[in-house]
XYZ file of C-alpha atoms in Angstrom:
408
model
C -0.170 -0.122 0.313
C 2.889 1.948 1.135
C 4.450 2.252 -2.501
C 1.084 2.905 -4.060
C 0.643 5.838 -3.162
C 4.452 6.881 -3.288
C 3.321 6.647 -7.065
C 0.447 8.148 -6.876
C 1.678 11.212 -4.609
C 5.159 10.986 -7.612
C 2.812 11.244 -10.428
C 0.400 14.443 -9.007
C 3.123 16.502 -8.046
C 4.711 15.643 -11.697
C 0.882 17.258 -12.657
C 1.184 20.387 -10.297
C 4.938 20.980 -11.245
C 3.503 21.612 -14.904
C 0.350 23.679 -14.422
C 1.508 25.821 -11.524
C 4.435 27.397 -12.328
C 2.877 29.628 -14.541
C -0.269 29.965 -12.600
C 2.329 31.329 -9.926
C 3.822 33.460 -11.896
C 7.122 31.701 -12.327
C 9.725 32.263 -15.326
C 7.453 35.451 -16.167
C 10.417 37.592 -15.366
C 12.716 35.527 -18.430
C 9.399 35.341 -21.313
C 9.178 39.148 -20.771
C 12.829 39.211 -21.235
C 12.430 37.245 -24.492
C 9.157 39.099 -25.825
C 12.130 42.337 -25.543
C 14.316 40.919 -27.837
C 12.211 40.373 -30.479
C 10.832 44.017 -30.948
C 14.768 44.466 -31.335
C 14.935 41.624 -33.617
C 12.383 43.060 -35.822
C 13.156 47.192 -34.862
C 16.541 45.885 -36.287
C 14.833 43.634 -39.786
C 13.148 46.535 -40.534
C 15.526 48.979 -40.572
C 17.741 46.882 -42.615
C 14.848 46.735 -45.181
C 15.222 50.644 -45.262
C 19.006 50.499 -46.266
C 17.644 47.729 -48.789
C 15.889 49.843 -50.317
C 18.116 53.586 -50.396
C 21.213 51.325 -51.719
C 18.465 50.028 -54.751
C 16.882 53.550 -55.329
C 20.365 54.835 -55.422
C 21.829 52.643 -58.607
C 24.544 50.835 -55.993
C 22.727 47.288 -56.319
C 20.888 46.063 -58.871
C 16.924 44.708 -58.368
C 17.566 41.036 -58.775
C 20.247 41.033 -55.787
C 17.875 43.691 -53.948
C 14.794 41.737 -54.832
C 16.873 38.239 -53.293
C 17.845 40.474 -50.277
C 14.933 41.370 -49.556
C 13.111 38.482 -49.550
C 15.950 37.250 -47.226
C 14.815 40.017 -44.520
C 11.337 39.114 -45.109
C 11.557 35.783 -44.453
C 14.107 35.927 -40.992
C 11.102 39.175 -40.493
C 8.429 36.908 -40.866
C 9.753 33.820 -37.920
C 10.389 36.738 -35.365
C 6.905 37.896 -35.937
C 5.518 34.895 -35.068
C 8.142 34.438 -32.357
C 7.737 36.834 -30.778
C 3.564 36.629 -30.450
C 4.150 34.079 -28.998
C 6.378 34.735 -26.295
C 4.104 38.388 -26.386
C 0.996 36.243 -25.362
C 2.245 34.241 -22.903
C 4.392 37.178 -20.885
C 0.590 38.667 -20.895
C -0.880 35.750 -18.898
C -0.439 37.132 -15.326
C -0.399 34.601 -12.497
C -2.662 34.030 -10.219
C -2.528 32.413 -6.975
C -6.124 31.521 -6.617
C -6.572 29.726 -9.710
C -2.637 27.909 -8.351
C -4.421 26.685 -5.204
C -6.928 26.526 -6.492
C -5.998 23.706 -8.898
C -3.746 22.483 -5.532
C -6.775 21.168 -4.096
C -8.844 20.486 -6.835
C -6.972 17.613 -8.785
C -5.742 16.083 -6.686
C -9.100 15.515 -4.993
C -10.549 14.663 -8.445
C -7.373 11.746 -8.857
C -8.687 10.707 -5.377
C -11.950 11.086 -6.349
C -11.538 8.956 -9.095
C -10.122 5.965 -7.483
C -13.052 5.585 -5.111
C -15.745 5.339 -7.297
C -13.358 3.055 -10.294
C -10.924 2.126 -8.251
C -10.906 -1.031 -5.894
C -10.012 1.052 -2.607
C -10.381 -1.484 0.189
C -7.295 -3.037 -1.861
C -5.067 -0.584 -0.438
C -6.036 -1.585 3.546
C -3.572 -3.967 4.452
C -6.574 -5.961 6.966
C -8.448 -6.577 4.033
C -5.089 -9.330 2.966
C -5.086 -11.285 6.607
C -8.032 -13.349 4.881
C -6.161 -16.955 4.905
C -4.514 -15.409 8.181
C -7.286 -15.263 10.268
C -7.579 -12.390 12.714
C -6.586 -11.165 16.268
C -8.652 -11.564 19.089
C -7.279 -7.830 19.967
C -8.568 -7.328 16.002
C -11.942 -8.809 16.423
C -12.729 -6.751 20.106
C -12.202 -3.571 17.804
C -13.785 -4.150 14.851
C -17.103 -5.710 16.971
C -15.973 -2.144 19.532
C -16.534 -0.220 15.869
C -19.433 -1.739 15.150
C -21.176 -1.157 17.636
C -20.020 2.626 18.298
C -22.026 2.571 14.373
C -25.108 0.915 15.694
C -25.218 3.248 18.153
C -25.167 6.891 16.436
C -27.562 4.476 13.549
C -30.665 2.723 15.317
C -32.654 1.641 12.553
C -29.516 -0.020 10.856
C -31.346 -3.726 9.974
C -28.448 -4.661 8.341
C -25.765 -3.801 10.882
C -26.987 -5.518 13.374
C -27.757 -8.741 11.062
C -24.218 -8.125 11.379
C -23.090 -7.675 15.397
C -26.266 -10.357 15.694
C -23.803 -12.853 13.200
C -20.055 -11.958 15.165
C -21.262 -12.511 18.325
C -22.830 -15.746 17.627
C -19.421 -16.337 16.098
C -17.902 -15.363 19.247
C -20.470 -17.217 21.248
C -21.441 -14.636 22.803
C -24.564 -15.310 22.863
C -26.411 -13.072 25.370
C -25.803 -10.735 23.143
C -26.382 -12.354 20.063
C -29.602 -12.271 21.246
C -30.344 -8.878 21.913
C -29.196 -8.297 18.841
C -32.218 -10.121 17.142
C -34.392 -8.644 19.607
C -33.579 -5.226 17.976
C -33.286 -6.589 14.233
C -36.937 -8.212 15.006
C -38.481 -4.237 16.113
C -37.303 -3.072 12.889
C -37.800 -6.135 10.080
C -40.737 -7.671 12.473
C -41.602 -11.122 11.150
C -38.312 -12.617 9.971
C -38.503 -15.992 9.301
C -34.521 -16.112 9.156
C -34.015 -13.923 12.474
C -36.359 -15.709 14.563
C -34.519 -19.172 13.777
C -32.188 -17.559 14.478
C -32.836 -16.876 17.955
C -34.721 -19.154 18.913
C -30.276 -20.953 18.150
C -29.016 -18.439 20.499
C -31.810 -18.337 23.060
C -31.329 -22.633 23.261
C -27.679 -21.792 24.034
C -28.408 -19.599 26.676
C -31.428 -21.878 28.593
C -29.202 -25.288 27.977
C -32.444 -26.341 26.399
C -35.766 -25.551 23.100
C -38.322 -26.224 25.411
C -39.381 -22.442 26.222
C -38.377 -19.487 24.713
C -36.868 -20.448 22.440
C -40.007 -23.197 20.595
C -42.069 -20.222 20.273
C -39.534 -17.914 18.529
C -39.245 -21.496 16.070
C -42.804 -21.949 16.123
C -43.430 -17.642 15.418
C -41.211 -18.572 12.483
C -43.098 -21.067 10.942
C -46.416 -19.141 10.879
C -44.632 -17.616 8.926
C -42.694 -19.618 7.144
C -44.120 -23.914 7.314
C -41.476 -24.156 5.208
C -37.601 -23.316 7.118
C -35.874 -25.829 8.276
C -33.777 -24.263 10.974
C -37.252 -23.347 13.172
C -38.117 -27.014 11.740
C -35.025 -28.327 13.177
C -35.706 -25.976 16.105
C -39.364 -26.889 16.909
C -38.466 -30.567 15.970
C -36.127 -30.920 19.039
C -37.902 -28.702 22.001
C -41.250 -31.803 20.959
C -38.223 -34.305 21.406
C -37.239 -32.750 24.003
C -40.420 -33.013 25.838
C -40.230 -36.515 24.744
C -43.019 -35.528 22.180
C -41.055 -37.950 20.132
C -44.428 -37.737 17.589
C -44.278 -34.497 16.795
C -40.474 -34.353 16.487
C -40.547 -37.259 13.322
C -43.259 -35.040 11.634
C -41.108 -31.713 11.762
C -38.866 -33.572 11.264
C -39.891 -34.665 8.182
C -40.748 -31.235 6.686
C -37.073 -30.531 6.727
C -36.580 -34.606 4.923
C -38.817 -33.350 2.696
C -36.502 -31.099 0.946
C -33.350 -32.058 0.623
C -32.473 -34.708 -2.262
C -33.034 -37.887 -2.437
C -29.315 -39.931 -1.602
C -28.164 -36.842 -0.048
C -25.916 -36.477 2.725
C -27.660 -34.796 5.113
C -30.343 -36.807 4.623
C -29.552 -39.380 5.353
C -28.506 -38.068 8.618
C -32.335 -36.383 9.365
C -33.526 -39.426 8.161
C -32.478 -41.522 10.492
C -32.991 -38.823 13.773
C -36.733 -39.827 12.065
C -36.389 -43.011 12.828
C -35.014 -42.852 15.822
C -37.728 -40.357 16.805
C -41.047 -42.810 15.134
C -39.061 -45.818 17.163
C -39.735 -43.974 20.820
C -42.868 -42.765 19.910
C -43.634 -46.470 18.901
C -44.260 -45.776 15.070
C -42.323 -47.622 12.006
C -39.639 -46.381 10.331
C -39.397 -44.725 7.460
C -39.773 -46.612 4.359
C -35.695 -46.555 2.185
C -36.049 -44.196 -0.446
C -35.590 -45.298 -3.707
C -31.563 -45.717 -4.527
C -30.648 -44.311 -1.182
C -28.310 -46.139 0.432
C -30.040 -47.038 3.885
C -29.088 -44.664 6.579
C -27.063 -45.449 8.754
C -28.126 -44.363 12.907
C -25.211 -41.297 14.000
C -23.170 -42.875 16.571
C -23.685 -42.166 20.283
C -21.808 -39.284 21.671
C -19.227 -41.582 24.509
C -16.869 -38.717 25.185
C -15.344 -39.082 28.293
C -11.891 -38.075 29.946
C -11.306 -36.170 33.442
C -11.814 -32.350 34.918
C -9.435 -30.194 36.393
C -8.296 -26.962 37.620
C -5.083 -24.896 37.278
C -3.883 -24.472 40.302
C -3.279 -20.986 39.915
C -6.895 -20.755 39.563
C -8.159 -23.703 42.354
C -8.974 -20.887 44.847
C -11.403 -19.360 42.783
C -13.421 -22.248 43.297
C -16.175 -22.431 45.712
C -17.840 -25.046 47.054
C -21.797 -23.772 46.298
C -20.092 -22.934 42.144
C -22.010 -24.696 39.672
C -19.677 -26.356 36.989
C -20.761 -27.157 33.434
C -18.758 -29.424 31.293
C -20.120 -29.378 27.498
C -19.490 -31.430 24.139
C -19.564 -28.237 21.228
C -18.887 -29.361 17.002
C -15.810 -28.685 15.864
C -17.139 -25.930 14.148
C -18.692 -23.934 17.207
C -22.246 -23.401 17.615
C -25.079 -24.908 20.729
C -23.968 -27.186 23.281
C -25.060 -30.850 21.990
C -25.128 -31.718 25.404
C -24.363 -30.793 28.621
C -23.290 -31.446 32.703
C -23.294 -30.825 35.696
C -22.013 -29.625 38.226
C -20.416 -28.176 41.878
C -17.114 -27.006 42.592
C -16.894 -29.863 45.445
C -16.357 -32.578 43.299
C -13.658 -31.114 41.396
C -11.467 -32.152 40.205
C -13.869 -34.738 38.914
C -14.348 -38.256 36.281
C -16.787 -37.276 34.007
C -18.813 -38.676 30.816
C -21.584 -38.141 28.076
C -22.695 -42.073 27.183
C -25.966 -41.360 27.502
C -26.277 -38.240 28.548
C -29.443 -35.945 26.949
C -28.435 -34.952 23.499
C -29.987 -31.038 23.362
C -30.081 -31.342 19.424
C -31.413 -34.343 19.590
C -31.291 -37.261 17.003
C -30.054 -34.587 15.110
C -26.832 -36.613 12.998
C -23.345 -36.126 15.570
C -19.978 -35.219 13.456
C -17.142 -36.404 13.707
C -16.163 -34.250 16.117
C -16.019 -32.570 19.033
C -14.827 -29.954 21.446
C -15.597 -30.417 25.051
C -15.614 -27.448 27.434
C -15.319 -26.825 31.066
C -16.858 -23.720 32.767
C -16.948 -22.760 36.330
C -20.378 -20.316 36.073
C -19.820 -17.599 39.295
C -24.043 -16.938 37.446
C -24.958 -20.280 38.604
C -26.557 -20.384 35.378
C -25.165 -21.344 32.578
C -24.986 -18.029 30.992
C -21.647 -17.011 30.477
C -20.000 -13.961 32.718
C -17.244 -12.146 33.039
C -15.159 -13.549 35.331
C -16.667 -17.720 34.821
C -13.790 -19.780 34.675
C -13.228 -22.024 31.657
C -11.036 -24.747 30.099
C -11.414 -25.972 26.540
C -10.351 -29.296 24.995
C -8.405 -29.849 21.761
C -10.452 -31.097 19.141
C -10.968 -35.789 19.919
C -13.422 -37.743 18.143
C -17.244 -37.636 19.919
C -16.070 -41.431 21.724
C -13.216 -40.681 22.607
C -12.278 -41.896 26.880
C -9.104 -40.173 28.705
C -9.043 -36.535 26.974
C -7.887 -33.820 29.832
C -10.078 -31.143 30.717
C -8.769 -28.154 32.398
C -9.939 -24.407 33.754
C -6.724 -22.357 33.282
C -8.768 -19.441 32.205
C -10.886 -16.367 33.916
C -13.726 -15.252 31.299
C -12.880 -11.193 30.523
């Protein structure tokens, strides 16, 4: 970027050096001197022409010599006259500091405006070349802070609120994401995408889809009855209430929108058949040409949870401790276990744990995390003690989970 700006600056400086000096009167004295010299040369030529005529009249030269010499003098006089006219015209141009200042400001401004209109200004921002390397935590916080400040000044900017809500979701700051979606719902009411995403983060906060999250999912379905995410959440709520027949029916509406044989369809079909089985219903018939759906592998990850010695004194016996599992790519918890601070260190296992997302297919790899929740519930707050494992298989054993940091 620096090299580009320097090169562009040199080009602008060169253009201004050609334009500004005449406007500022630079070289005017030299041009006036040239004009005087040209005038003197014309005077001398006129005198020589008069002398030549006198010599012809006195008989000192013949007519042929007179004509030849006169033609030469007239040619020289014509050349000097043209030069004198050009010099005089330029010498008459008076300096104008106002015009010079105007041009000095206008030319760079027009150049910059033209680049902004037809160029690629974003390419000059080095932050736009860091995508492959990712952003540091400080850079992310700075961008979020800038967006928050902007929305304070533009509270009705729906696009900005949507971006902020998605950013909070990526950062797993679900309470703030829920607040942003609530604001967005007021600006863009009854948008099924907004309602479904709001339901998703609400479920992550509550630890269950039943309740507020389910109500939001149902609002989305009233607007868009085939909305996949809203159907998935509503079905999960029914599954968590042990209403397996309703869960299967809602998930079947998702399956109807997925091409037969698709990998996603296989996972959805497996969840439906599990719900139908628990409801005492027969499984769905396999689609023609589709491979039999395999049930999702069970979540049995197990290991030991400990607290870093430096933080041990900050864990009270009555503190609530959550151990939960998320997909490697993030998102809401798939399952969670609850303990007391007095039980630490402890062994944990998710074998037989209730799945918060119903019987949906599990990812191949998951992350196990733990939080000492000072607020007593699943909502993350500053001051909570946290830790997370590296991505592991859903059936991994011997996972070492260490609570080693304090949430800012």
